[in-house]
Amino acid sequence: MNQLFRNFISKERVNSFRELTKTLVKMAGTDEVVPEEDESVPWVPNIVGLIFIIWLSSSDWLKRVTQPLIEQFPLLSYWPLAFIFVYMTILNWVDELWKQPQRKRDLQELMAIAKRAVAVLKEYDYDNLEDVIDAEVVINEYTERYGL
């Protein structure tokens, strides 16, 4: 299972590398702009899913099928809430997978900026700073892991 998600790029990983890159750019004194994170949410699937849930809960055939179960087990009357919870969880998981190519592009862009900032800092003999060493280690790890 660990190998399945080995190449998964999380939002937190990109954001932490973004902060490291901002620090390096500030230390190097360059005027490069570090791109901000994209805060988009999957609103179209959310709306479509909620319409589907409302349609299901208001349809007569579903009420006929589930009514005997609900009479026997009153707790089942809350199934739309459980369905919404499961649907939103699955939607967020699919959204995370959908955003992987964009996160990989973001990492590539940030790595290019970080490499330039590290080169400037090394030029001024600041290559022994902790942030520079961390950046080199992270850049090498991401290059190996994600093929950047």
mmCIF file of C-alpha atoms in Angstrom:
data_model
loop_
_atom_site.group_PDB
_atom_site.id
_atom_site.type_symbol
_atom_site.label_atom_id
_atom_site.label_comp_id
_atom_site.label_asym_id
_atom_site.label_seq_id
_atom_site.Cartn_x
_atom_site.Cartn_y
_atom_site.Cartn_z
ATOM 1 C CA MET A 1 0.000 0.000 0.000
ATOM 2 C CA ASN A 2 2.882 2.335 0.737
ATOM 3 C CA GLN A 3 4.222 1.887 -2.786
ATOM 4 C CA LEU A 4 0.810 2.816 -4.205
ATOM 5 C CA PHE A 5 0.972 6.287 -2.645
ATOM 6 C CA ARG A 6 4.737 6.732 -2.922
ATOM 7 C CA ASN A 7 4.382 9.254 -5.745
ATOM 8 C CA PHE A 8 1.405 11.045 -4.196
ATOM 9 C CA ILE A 9 2.058 14.780 -3.876
ATOM 10 C CA SER A 10 0.128 16.237 -0.972
ATOM 11 C CA LYS A 11 -1.005 19.826 -0.671
ATOM 12 C CA GLU A 12 1.003 20.168 2.543
ATOM 13 C CA ARG A 13 4.178 19.004 0.791
ATOM 14 C CA VAL A 14 3.789 21.603 -1.955
ATOM 15 C CA ASN A 15 2.986 24.347 0.574
ATOM 16 C CA SER A 16 5.974 23.538 2.783
ATOM 17 C CA PHE A 17 8.271 23.585 -0.253
ATOM 18 C CA ARG A 18 6.645 26.875 -1.305
ATOM 19 C CA GLU A 19 7.539 28.370 2.106
ATOM 20 C CA LEU A 20 11.115 27.084 1.841
ATOM 21 C CA THR A 21 11.375 28.606 -1.631
ATOM 22 C CA LYS A 22 10.049 31.954 -0.361
ATOM 23 C CA THR A 23 12.668 31.902 2.398
ATOM 24 C CA LEU A 24 15.450 31.127 -0.076
ATOM 25 C CA VAL A 25 14.341 33.861 -2.483
ATOM 26 C CA LYS A 26 14.230 36.367 0.385
ATOM 27 C CA MET A 27 17.693 35.299 1.608
ATOM 28 C CA ALA A 28 19.123 35.475 -1.908
ATOM 29 C CA GLY A 29 17.653 38.928 -2.428
ATOM 30 C CA THR A 30 16.330 38.102 -5.875
ATOM 31 C CA ASP A 31 13.182 39.659 -7.260
ATOM 32 C CA GLU A 32 11.594 36.386 -8.350
ATOM 33 C CA VAL A 33 7.951 35.950 -7.484
ATOM 34 C CA VAL A 34 6.979 32.682 -5.829
ATOM 35 C CA PRO A 35 3.531 31.658 -7.112
ATOM 36 C CA GLU A 36 0.764 31.454 -4.547
ATOM 37 C CA GLU A 37 -1.257 28.310 -3.985
ATOM 38 C CA ASP A 38 -4.464 27.629 -5.899
ATOM 39 C CA GLU A 39 -7.431 27.402 -3.522
ATOM 40 C CA SER A 40 -9.969 25.896 -5.904
ATOM 41 C CA VAL A 41 -12.616 23.515 -4.629
ATOM 42 C CA PRO A 42 -14.560 20.965 -6.668
ATOM 43 C CA TRP A 43 -17.859 22.847 -6.581
ATOM 44 C CA VAL A 44 -19.490 21.373 -9.722
ATOM 45 C CA PRO A 45 -19.341 17.756 -8.479
ATOM 46 C CA ASN A 46 -20.587 18.944 -5.079
ATOM 47 C CA ILE A 47 -23.652 20.556 -6.604
ATOM 48 C CA VAL A 48 -24.329 17.603 -8.911
ATOM 49 C CA GLY A 49 -24.000 15.206 -5.979
ATOM 50 C CA LEU A 50 -26.325 17.206 -3.780
ATOM 51 C CA ILE A 51 -28.926 17.380 -6.568
ATOM 52 C CA PHE A 52 -28.592 13.594 -6.936
ATOM 53 C CA ILE A 53 -29.077 13.098 -3.194
ATOM 54 C CA ILE A 54 -32.153 15.341 -3.143
ATOM 55 C CA TRP A 55 -33.570 13.504 -6.161
ATOM 56 C CA LEU A 56 -32.962 10.141 -4.504
ATOM 57 C CA SER A 57 -34.516 11.177 -1.211
ATOM 58 C CA SER A 58 -37.608 12.604 -2.920
ATOM 59 C CA SER A 59 -38.227 9.747 -5.363
ATOM 60 C CA ASP A 60 -41.211 7.495 -4.731
ATOM 61 C CA TRP A 61 -39.599 4.232 -5.799
ATOM 62 C CA LEU A 62 -36.840 4.628 -3.236
ATOM 63 C CA LYS A 63 -39.357 5.397 -0.497
ATOM 64 C CA ARG A 64 -41.332 2.267 -1.382
ATOM 65 C CA VAL A 65 -38.204 0.156 -1.235
ATOM 66 C CA THR A 66 -36.786 1.635 1.960
ATOM 67 C CA GLN A 67 -40.015 2.263 3.904
ATOM 68 C CA PRO A 68 -40.261 -1.275 5.365
ATOM 69 C CA LEU A 69 -36.630 -1.068 6.480
ATOM 70 C CA ILE A 70 -37.100 2.381 7.995
ATOM 71 C CA GLU A 71 -40.183 1.224 9.909
ATOM 72 C CA GLN A 72 -38.215 -1.690 11.284
ATOM 73 C CA PHE A 73 -35.009 0.308 11.900
ATOM 74 C CA PRO A 74 -35.797 4.022 12.468
ATOM 75 C CA LEU A 75 -32.103 4.904 12.445
ATOM 76 C CA LEU A 76 -32.040 4.210 8.699
ATOM 77 C CA SER A 77 -34.139 7.309 8.096
ATOM 78 C CA TYR A 78 -30.878 9.271 8.311
ATOM 79 C CA TRP A 79 -29.369 7.549 5.255
ATOM 80 C CA PRO A 80 -29.133 10.797 3.214
ATOM 81 C CA LEU A 81 -26.781 12.241 5.822
ATOM 82 C CA ALA A 82 -24.616 9.137 5.732
ATOM 83 C CA PHE A 83 -24.661 9.211 1.938
ATOM 84 C CA ILE A 84 -23.566 12.855 1.929
ATOM 85 C CA PHE A 85 -20.686 12.028 4.278
ATOM 86 C CA VAL A 86 -19.523 9.110 2.119
ATOM 87 C CA TYR A 87 -20.007 11.089 -1.100
ATOM 88 C CA MET A 88 -17.977 14.050 0.168
ATOM 89 C CA THR A 89 -15.177 11.770 1.332
ATOM 90 C CA ILE A 90 -14.991 10.039 -2.036
ATOM 91 C CA LEU A 91 -15.227 13.378 -3.840
ATOM 92 C CA ASN A 92 -12.302 14.805 -1.880
ATOM 93 C CA TRP A 93 -10.228 11.687 -2.566
ATOM 94 C CA VAL A 94 -10.949 11.897 -6.305
ATOM 95 C CA ASP A 95 -10.183 15.617 -6.234
ATOM 96 C CA GLU A 96 -6.800 14.918 -4.620
ATOM 97 C CA LEU A 97 -5.991 12.459 -7.399
ATOM 98 C CA TRP A 98 -7.256 14.915 -10.016
ATOM 99 C CA LYS A 99 -4.927 17.658 -8.745
ATOM 100 C CA GLN A 100 -1.767 15.539 -8.908
ATOM 101 C CA PRO A 101 -0.633 16.801 -12.351
ATOM 102 C CA GLN A 102 -1.121 20.424 -11.255
ATOM 103 C CA ARG A 103 0.812 19.830 -8.040
ATOM 104 C CA LYS A 104 3.624 18.242 -10.039
ATOM 105 C CA ARG A 105 3.760 21.338 -12.277
ATOM 106 C CA ASP A 106 3.755 23.558 -9.178
ATOM 107 C CA LEU A 107 6.661 21.593 -7.706
ATOM 108 C CA GLN A 108 8.593 21.858 -10.989
ATOM 109 C CA GLU A 109 8.087 25.615 -11.054
ATOM 110 C CA LEU A 110 9.050 25.982 -7.393
ATOM 111 C CA MET A 111 12.099 23.759 -7.849
ATOM 112 C CA ALA A 112 13.373 25.932 -10.694
ATOM 113 C CA ILE A 113 13.022 29.057 -8.535
ATOM 114 C CA ALA A 114 14.635 27.317 -5.541
ATOM 115 C CA LYS A 115 17.561 26.083 -7.659
ATOM 116 C CA ARG A 116 18.222 29.618 -8.890
ATOM 117 C CA ALA A 117 18.048 30.990 -5.343
ATOM 118 C CA VAL A 118 20.404 28.269 -4.066
ATOM 119 C CA ALA A 119 22.825 29.059 -6.904
ATOM 120 C CA VAL A 120 22.820 32.754 -5.931
ATOM 121 C CA LEU A 121 23.390 31.882 -2.263
ATOM 122 C CA LYS A 122 26.240 29.515 -3.159
ATOM 123 C CA GLU A 123 27.782 32.238 -5.290
ATOM 124 C CA TYR A 124 27.990 34.409 -2.171
ATOM 125 C CA ASP A 125 29.350 31.477 -0.099
ATOM 126 C CA TYR A 126 26.192 30.925 1.926
ATOM 127 C CA ASP A 127 26.089 27.243 1.033
ATOM 128 C CA ASN A 128 26.487 26.143 4.665
ATOM 129 C CA LEU A 129 23.203 27.695 5.828
ATOM 130 C CA GLU A 130 20.598 25.248 7.111
ATOM 131 C CA ASP A 131 17.902 26.377 4.642
ATOM 132 C CA VAL A 132 20.252 25.964 1.691
ATOM 133 C CA ILE A 133 21.239 22.472 2.805
ATOM 134 C CA ASP A 134 17.569 21.579 3.390
ATOM 135 C CA ALA A 135 16.632 22.884 -0.039
ATOM 136 C CA GLU A 136 19.335 20.826 -1.742
ATOM 137 C CA VAL A 137 18.216 17.669 0.070
ATOM 138 C CA VAL A 138 14.551 18.286 -0.747
ATOM 139 C CA ILE A 139 15.292 19.106 -4.395
ATOM 140 C CA ASN A 140 17.281 15.880 -4.765
ATOM 141 C CA GLU A 141 14.555 13.845 -3.051
ATOM 142 C CA TYR A 142 11.787 15.309 -5.217
ATOM 143 C CA THR A 143 13.865 14.804 -8.356
ATOM 144 C CA GLU A 144 14.309 11.123 -7.527
ATOM 145 C CA ARG A 145 10.803 10.461 -6.220
ATOM 146 C CA TYR A 146 8.693 12.388 -8.730
ATOM 147 C CA GLY A 147 11.017 12.427 -11.716
ATOM 148 C CA LEU A 148 11.161 16.226 -11.879
#
